[in-house]
Amino acid sequence: MSLGEEVDQFFKVIMGMIVMFMQCGFAFYEAGSVRSKNVTNILIKNVIDSFIAGVAYWIFGFALAYGEGNKFIGYSNFALKGVPTTEYANFFFQYSFAASTATIVSGAVAERCEFLAYFVYSFLITGVVYPVATHWYWGGGFLAQGVDYGGDIGVVTYIDFAGSGLVHVIGGSAGFVGAAILGPRVGRFGKTSNSDMIVRGHSVPIAALGGFILLFGFLAFNGGSLGTISNPGDGAIVSRVIVNTIIAASFAAFSSLFVARWTPIGSRHWSLMATLNGALTGMVSVCAGCNVLNPWQSAIMGLGAGVVYHLVSQGVQKLGVDDPLDACALHFGGGVWALVMLAFFHKDEGIFFHWNARSGLFLCWQLAGLGVILLWTVATTGLIFGVLRLLKVLRVPEEMEIRGLDIPKHHEPAYPVEAYGHGHIERMLRALLYHSDVDGAKRKPKKGHGVDYWSLEDKGPYENPEVRQFAVFKAQHGNKE
């Protein structure tokens, strides 16, 4: 193997590592955007997403996407059988994309999806839904082959360099289908009053940290999609990709911020979350063509992406679909905008630069590619979530949703109350039983001093760790007399 091939493999591995680090960004972003009673639940889903993808993509996904097959699907090299080790770097890079696609869905169905249902949909999306669609283009399928129209037109194909359609439209539309079938969170929409209650996340700083990590990871997500770095001109292409990505994010951040501040569809405030979501939508908006756009074109794409984010977000809410992370607006909205506008802005094929039959056919192919990806995703994920709902394993019981998922599901509250007192809970329990927290001498508890702690019970909607701990203490030491 030549030195150039060695360098290319190293390039894919390093870029794949950075893309995998986006899982950390997703985890923080989603954890900060949900309520404190569900933080552990959303974090464990983000953590396990990577491992579910590791199993599903290894056994099925890579074979369906890149194995030998026909124009629709691959059907060889399952569990990497027969794949040379020189292709392992490519497997790892593609695996990181598959894991990211499934994680998009977890945000859309947050705070009310059953853990078993999460395992099922995550496995099937990373193992079947996403890989089959990627075979159509990145695996050399019918979208990559296109049609030869002969004459001056030649071969016209669908173009999606870094996955505006193959990652983000799939993730965003799957999230929408899941959220729609799952139903909104308790209290999110008032049916009789036609009201829309904002359910705020518990930590803007944590969500902001996640957003910054995602912005960083997107540079490798797009930059690494070239797949090589050893050929003449590869460095220039990667540089173009990264510059276009950050410019699109910058202009999208400002357009989203101003739309939120000064339009009827915004919050009329300077919104941090609108700025972050807009920037991320801007990065999605150039995935399809970041290798063939000029910086000024990326700026226009970003400006539009910030507006598209708000329009799709409002549309999803009007439909009564509860998407806690705005995953559909960010990923689906940005992905659709990217695929369509690339047909106008492509420097070699775009309608704005080449008003001819070839550019018109290119637009048709972009729309056709978007259509088949969307149809495939909606059909397959609709079947997955629909069957889970029919089996009554899709959504947690309403009582559990109100109480929060962390304690009943995982017995690991993200913010345990006893952790706030620096050990005072243990001292309090000892003092209540023996009326001594100084020398630890065993004395009978005094009567008539304030609250009767021996009769405390957990009667609220949330489990109280202190009351539970004291109940154990009572059981061990018997009656207060």
PDB file of N, CA and C in Angstrom, residues 74-119:
ATOM      1  N   GLY A  74     -27.018  -3.188  -1.225  1.00  0.00           N
ATOM      2  CA  GLY A  74     -25.881  -4.094  -1.177  1.00  0.00           C
ATOM      3  C   GLY A  74     -26.248  -5.349  -0.410  1.00  0.00           C
ATOM      4  N   TYR A  75     -25.632  -6.481  -0.751  1.00  0.00           N
ATOM      5  CA  TYR A  75     -25.973  -7.713  -0.048  1.00  0.00           C
ATOM      6  C   TYR A  75     -24.757  -8.635   0.097  1.00  0.00           C
ATOM      7  N   SER A  76     -23.637  -8.047   0.419  1.00  0.00           N
ATOM      8  CA  SER A  76     -22.441  -8.849   0.690  1.00  0.00           C
ATOM      9  C   SER A  76     -21.622  -8.171   1.787  1.00  0.00           C
ATOM     10  N   ASN A  77     -20.652  -8.911   2.327  1.00  0.00           N
ATOM     11  CA  ASN A  77     -19.736  -8.388   3.350  1.00  0.00           C
ATOM     12  C   ASN A  77     -20.429  -8.099   4.678  1.00  0.00           C
ATOM     13  N   PHE A  78     -21.425  -8.890   5.031  1.00  0.00           N
ATOM     14  CA  PHE A  78     -22.068  -8.720   6.340  1.00  0.00           C
ATOM     15  C   PHE A  78     -21.057  -9.019   7.441  1.00  0.00           C
ATOM     16  N   ALA A  79     -21.124  -8.225   8.519  1.00  0.00           N
ATOM     17  CA  ALA A  79     -20.180  -8.320   9.637  1.00  0.00           C
ATOM     18  C   ALA A  79     -18.741  -8.180   9.158  1.00  0.00           C
ATOM     19  N   LEU A  80     -18.546  -7.399   8.085  1.00  0.00           N
ATOM     20  CA  LEU A  80     -17.231  -7.106   7.495  1.00  0.00           C
ATOM     21  C   LEU A  80     -16.536  -8.355   6.945  1.00  0.00           C
ATOM     22  N   LYS A  81     -17.299  -9.420   6.712  1.00  0.00           N
ATOM     23  CA  LYS A  81     -16.691 -10.624   6.151  1.00  0.00           C
ATOM     24  C   LYS A  81     -16.189 -10.342   4.735  1.00  0.00           C
ATOM     25  N   GLY A  82     -14.924 -10.619   4.508  1.00  0.00           N
ATOM     26  CA  GLY A  82     -14.327 -10.406   3.201  1.00  0.00           C
ATOM     27  C   GLY A  82     -13.866  -8.980   2.942  1.00  0.00           C
ATOM     28  N   VAL A  83     -14.081  -8.079   3.887  1.00  0.00           N
ATOM     29  CA  VAL A  83     -13.651  -6.684   3.717  1.00  0.00           C
ATOM     30  C   VAL A  83     -12.187  -6.576   4.117  1.00  0.00           C
ATOM     31  N   PRO A  84     -11.306  -6.097   3.257  1.00  0.00           N
ATOM     32  CA  PRO A  84      -9.889  -5.966   3.616  1.00  0.00           C
ATOM     33  C   PRO A  84      -9.697  -4.914   4.696  1.00  0.00           C
ATOM     34  N   THR A  85      -8.645  -5.075   5.456  1.00  0.00           N
ATOM     35  CA  THR A  85      -8.388  -4.126   6.546  1.00  0.00           C
ATOM     36  C   THR A  85      -8.133  -2.713   6.027  1.00  0.00           C
ATOM     37  N   THR A  86      -7.765  -2.588   4.767  1.00  0.00           N
ATOM     38  CA  THR A  86      -7.567  -1.260   4.203  1.00  0.00           C
ATOM     39  C   THR A  86      -8.878  -0.483   4.096  1.00  0.00           C
ATOM     40  N   GLU A  87     -10.021  -1.193   4.218  1.00  0.00           N
ATOM     41  CA  GLU A  87     -11.323  -0.546   4.174  1.00  0.00           C
ATOM     42  C   GLU A  87     -11.885  -0.258   5.559  1.00  0.00           C
ATOM     43  N   TYR A  88     -11.156  -0.662   6.603  1.00  0.00           N
ATOM     44  CA  TYR A  88     -11.665  -0.459   7.954  1.00  0.00           C
ATOM     45  C   TYR A  88     -11.796   1.023   8.305  1.00  0.00           C
ATOM     46  N   ALA A  89     -10.902   1.838   7.806  1.00  0.00           N
ATOM     47  CA  ALA A  89     -10.989   3.279   8.076  1.00  0.00           C
ATOM     48  C   ALA A  89     -12.271   3.853   7.487  1.00  0.00           C
ATOM     49  N   ASN A  90     -12.618   3.378   6.290  1.00  0.00           N
ATOM     50  CA  ASN A  90     -13.855   3.834   5.665  1.00  0.00           C
ATOM     51  C   ASN A  90     -15.067   3.361   6.460  1.00  0.00           C
ATOM     52  N   PHE A  91     -15.007   2.122   6.966  1.00  0.00           N
ATOM     53  CA  PHE A  91     -16.093   1.620   7.814  1.00  0.00           C
ATOM     54  C   PHE A  91     -16.269   2.522   9.035  1.00  0.00           C
ATOM     55  N   PHE A  92     -15.182   2.862   9.687  1.00  0.00           N
ATOM     56  CA  PHE A  92     -15.279   3.669  10.903  1.00  0.00           C
ATOM     57  C   PHE A  92     -15.861   5.048  10.617  1.00  0.00           C
ATOM     58  N   PHE A  93     -15.426   5.663   9.540  1.00  0.00           N
ATOM     59  CA  PHE A  93     -15.938   6.991   9.198  1.00  0.00           C
ATOM     60  C   PHE A  93     -17.435   6.932   8.884  1.00  0.00           C
ATOM     61  N   GLN A  94     -17.845   5.933   8.124  1.00  0.00           N
ATOM     62  CA  GLN A  94     -19.259   5.805   7.779  1.00  0.00           C
ATOM     63  C   GLN A  94     -20.100   5.427   8.994  1.00  0.00           C
ATOM     64  N   TYR A  95     -19.523   4.644   9.891  1.00  0.00           N
ATOM     65  CA  TYR A  95     -20.217   4.306  11.138  1.00  0.00           C
ATOM     66  C   TYR A  95     -20.532   5.555  11.942  1.00  0.00           C
ATOM     67  N   SER A  96     -19.597   6.499  11.994  1.00  0.00           N
ATOM     68  CA  SER A  96     -19.825   7.722  12.773  1.00  0.00           C
ATOM     69  C   SER A  96     -20.982   8.531  12.197  1.00  0.00           C
ATOM     70  N   PHE A  97     -21.167   8.480  10.886  1.00  0.00           N
ATOM     71  CA  PHE A  97     -22.309   9.154  10.255  1.00  0.00           C
ATOM     72  C   PHE A  97     -23.619   8.455  10.626  1.00  0.00           C
ATOM     73  N   ALA A  98     -23.608   7.128  10.609  1.00  0.00           N
ATOM     74  CA  ALA A  98     -24.821   6.371  10.949  1.00  0.00           C
ATOM     75  C   ALA A  98     -25.260   6.659  12.374  1.00  0.00           C
ATOM     76  N   ALA A  99     -24.299   6.703  13.299  1.00  0.00           N
ATOM     77  CA  ALA A  99     -24.635   6.986  14.694  1.00  0.00           C
ATOM     78  C   ALA A  99     -25.232   8.379  14.845  1.00  0.00           C
ATOM     79  N   SER A 100     -24.702   9.346  14.105  1.00  0.00           N
ATOM     80  CA  SER A 100     -25.230  10.716  14.166  1.00  0.00           C
ATOM     81  C   SER A 100     -26.669  10.774  13.661  1.00  0.00           C
ATOM     82  N   THR A 101     -26.973  10.022  12.620  1.00  0.00           N
ATOM     83  CA  THR A 101     -28.322  10.018  12.065  1.00  0.00           C
ATOM     84  C   THR A 101     -29.342   9.541  13.080  1.00  0.00           C
ATOM     85  N   ALA A 102     -29.034   8.468  13.796  1.00  0.00           N
ATOM     86  CA  ALA A 102     -29.970   7.943  14.799  1.00  0.00           C
ATOM     87  C   ALA A 102     -30.113   8.890  15.977  1.00  0.00           C
ATOM     88  N   THR A 103     -29.043   9.586  16.340  1.00  0.00           N
ATOM     89  CA  THR A 103     -29.092  10.486  17.483  1.00  0.00           C
ATOM     90  C   THR A 103     -30.009  11.677  17.219  1.00  0.00           C
ATOM     91  N   ILE A 104     -30.127  12.095  15.970  1.00  0.00           N
ATOM     92  CA  ILE A 104     -31.044  13.177  15.623  1.00  0.00           C
ATOM     93  C   ILE A 104     -32.458  12.832  16.080  1.00  0.00           C
ATOM     94  N   VAL A 105     -32.834  11.561  15.909  1.00  0.00           N
ATOM     95  CA  VAL A 105     -34.194  11.124  16.240  1.00  0.00           C
ATOM     96  C   VAL A 105     -34.436  11.180  17.744  1.00  0.00           C
ATOM     97  N   SER A 106     -33.427  10.878  18.538  1.00  0.00           N
ATOM     98  CA  SER A 106     -33.615  10.835  19.996  1.00  0.00           C
ATOM     99  C   SER A 106     -34.062  12.183  20.549  1.00  0.00           C
ATOM    100  N   GLY A 107     -33.629  13.273  19.927  1.00  0.00           N
ATOM    101  CA  GLY A 107     -34.054  14.590  20.398  1.00  0.00           C
ATOM    102  C   GLY A 107     -35.511  14.866  20.110  1.00  0.00           C
ATOM    103  N   ALA A 108     -35.995  14.378  18.971  1.00  0.00           N
ATOM    104  CA  ALA A 108     -37.382  14.642  18.588  1.00  0.00           C
ATOM    105  C   ALA A 108     -38.381  13.888  19.456  1.00  0.00           C
ATOM    106  N   VAL A 109     -37.998  12.730  20.001  1.00  0.00           N
ATOM    107  CA  VAL A 109     -38.918  11.918  20.800  1.00  0.00           C
ATOM    108  C   VAL A 109     -38.547  11.956  22.276  1.00  0.00           C
ATOM    109  N   ALA A 110     -37.799  12.956  22.696  1.00  0.00           N
ATOM    110  CA  ALA A 110     -37.297  13.038  24.059  1.00  0.00           C
ATOM    111  C   ALA A 110     -38.426  13.191  25.075  1.00  0.00           C
ATOM    112  N   GLU A 111     -38.186  12.706  26.277  1.00  0.00           N
ATOM    113  CA  GLU A 111     -38.995  12.889  27.481  1.00  0.00           C
ATOM    114  C   GLU A 111     -40.266  12.042  27.546  1.00  0.00           C
ATOM    115  N   ARG A 112     -40.520  11.179  26.558  1.00  0.00           N
ATOM    116  CA  ARG A 112     -41.713  10.335  26.675  1.00  0.00           C
ATOM    117  C   ARG A 112     -41.589   9.018  25.934  1.00  0.00           C
ATOM    118  N   CYS A 113     -40.441   8.700  25.352  1.00  0.00           N
ATOM    119  CA  CYS A 113     -40.275   7.461  24.589  1.00  0.00           C
ATOM    120  C   CYS A 113     -39.767   6.346  25.493  1.00  0.00           C
ATOM    121  N   GLU A 114     -40.369   5.159  25.356  1.00  0.00           N
ATOM    122  CA  GLU A 114     -39.945   4.000  26.139  1.00  0.00           C
ATOM    123  C   GLU A 114     -38.527   3.580  25.761  1.00  0.00           C
ATOM    124  N   PHE A 115     -37.809   3.060  26.742  1.00  0.00           N
ATOM    125  CA  PHE A 115     -36.419   2.679  26.525  1.00  0.00           C
ATOM    126  C   PHE A 115     -36.314   1.510  25.554  1.00  0.00           C
ATOM    127  N   LEU A 116     -37.224   0.538  25.647  1.00  0.00           N
ATOM    128  CA  LEU A 116     -37.213  -0.599  24.724  1.00  0.00           C
ATOM    129  C   LEU A 116     -37.464  -0.133  23.291  1.00  0.00           C
ATOM    130  N   ALA A 117     -38.402   0.797  23.114  1.00  0.00           N
ATOM    131  CA  ALA A 117     -38.689   1.318  21.780  1.00  0.00           C
ATOM    132  C   ALA A 117     -37.476   2.037  21.210  1.00  0.00           C
ATOM    133  N   TYR A 118     -36.767   2.730  22.082  1.00  0.00           N
ATOM    134  CA  TYR A 118     -35.547   3.418  21.638  1.00  0.00           C
ATOM    135  C   TYR A 118     -34.532   2.420  21.086  1.00  0.00           C
ATOM    136  N   PHE A 119     -34.343   1.307  21.768  1.00  0.00           N
ATOM    137  CA  PHE A 119     -33.411   0.287  21.290  1.00  0.00           C
ATOM    138  C   PHE A 119     -33.807  -0.182  19.887  1.00  0.00           C
TER     139      PHE A 119
END
